Amino acid sequence: AEASPRHSYSSDPCMFVRLLRQLKTARVGPSSLRTVGYGVGASSMALLAQGFLCRGIAEEGKAEAFDYGAVKKAVADKLDDLDYDDGSYGPVLVRLAWHSSGTFSVFDNTGGSCGATMRFQPEADDPANAGLDVARNLLEPIKAQFPEISYSDLWTLAGCVAIEELGGPQIDWIPGRTDKKCKHCCPPVGRLPDASRNADHLRAVFYRMGLSDQEIVALSGAHVLGRCHTNRSGYDGPWVRSPTTFSNEYFKRLHDTKWTIREWNGPLQYQNPENDLMMLPTDLELIRDPIFAPYAQAYANDQDLFFKDFAAAFKKLIEL
């Protein structure tokens, strides 16, 4: 078996907070940490973290005193703007929460939602994050209004608020993330999914985060929101005709539409007969791959199931 990586927990507050959060949500216990990649010595650190939780201190006391409801309202009040895309900043806020979390690696416990390292280069300049300056800049006045909240918490909370405000499920968001201080803490560029690739690539990316096939498909359902831009990803167009409403429409369109290769000067993407909707190569992998396909079909048939599974997967993602 591969040796567990070693870490200095005393010098990595994000790691400690992640450990606190996982213990609090009963995802891991002190005796099991070495088997999930926390390394030698993690059990004793877990006992210390568990002591913090049992005594009701650490970040918990501040979390109870701070008015996260006011932050949620401030985010919700920012969403609507008829001059931006399809009239809502919601989709780009979901993308910010997703991309700031989706860099996590179970192999060395780097990246993830704790750190907000997209404030720095090279992560801010990662081509996969093109256009997310819009979301980060949108949230700056809220960060100034509520300086007590970390960027890491603000970005993930904003994504949850956007999902809920656009008609999606409520996400069980928990505070406690801390921010990294410099560019040297950025994860390597290239950890986010490449839409031009296949199912094997999706598995490589999501398995690195510790996510399952079912969670890959559920999280892909976020493509029901927003659209692609040629000046960001190079792709063009929305996946559905109601890109500011969270639903299972993405999965329905995957199954009930004849998708053909678009003839244009951009990267490979697919179009519907009316040429007003598009799908990416990785989208079509969800109905072509024999393991992904049953999940995609189930979500097309049952929106309640999709909402339940998406809420659980998104919570897990933003706690990585």
Coordinates of N, CA, C and O in Angstrom, one line a residue, residues 56-68 148 175:
G56 N -16.5 22.8 23.1 CA -17.4 23.8 22.5 C -16.6 25.1 22.2 O -17.2 26.2 22.2
I57 N -15.3 25.0 21.9 CA -14.5 26.2 21.6 C -14.0 26.1 20.2 O -14.8 25.7 19.3
A58 N -12.8 26.5 19.8 CA -12.3 26.6 18.5 C -13.2 27.6 17.7 O -13.5 28.6 18.3
E59 N -13.5 27.3 16.5 CA -14.3 28.3 15.7 C -15.8 28.3 16.0 O -16.5 29.2 15.6
E60 N -16.2 27.3 16.8 CA -17.7 27.2 17.1 C -18.3 28.4 17.7 O -19.3 28.9 17.3
G61 N -17.6 28.9 18.8 CA -18.2 30.0 19.5 C -18.4 31.2 18.6 O -19.4 31.9 18.6
K62 N -17.3 31.5 17.8 CA -17.4 32.7 16.9 C -18.5 32.4 15.8 O -19.2 33.4 15.4
A63 N -18.6 31.2 15.4 CA -19.6 30.9 14.4 C -21.0 31.2 14.8 O -21.9 31.7 14.1
E64 N -21.3 30.8 16.1 CA -22.6 31.1 16.7 C -22.9 32.6 16.8 O -24.0 33.0 16.7
A65 N -21.8 33.3 17.2 CA -22.0 34.8 17.4 C -22.2 35.6 16.1 O -22.9 36.6 16.0
F66 N -21.5 35.1 15.1 CA -21.5 35.8 13.8 C -22.8 35.6 13.1 O -23.3 34.5 13.0
D67 N -23.3 36.6 12.4 CA -24.6 36.6 11.7 C -24.4 36.2 10.3 O -24.3 37.0 9.4
Y68 N -24.3 34.9 10.0 CA -24.2 34.4 8.7 C -25.5 34.6 7.9 O -25.4 34.7 6.6
E148 N -15.2 39.8 9.3 CA -15.0 38.6 10.1 C -15.0 37.3 9.3 O -14.4 36.3 9.7
P175 N -19.5 26.7 8.6 CA -18.4 27.7 8.5 C -17.1 27.1 9.1 O -17.1 26.0 9.7

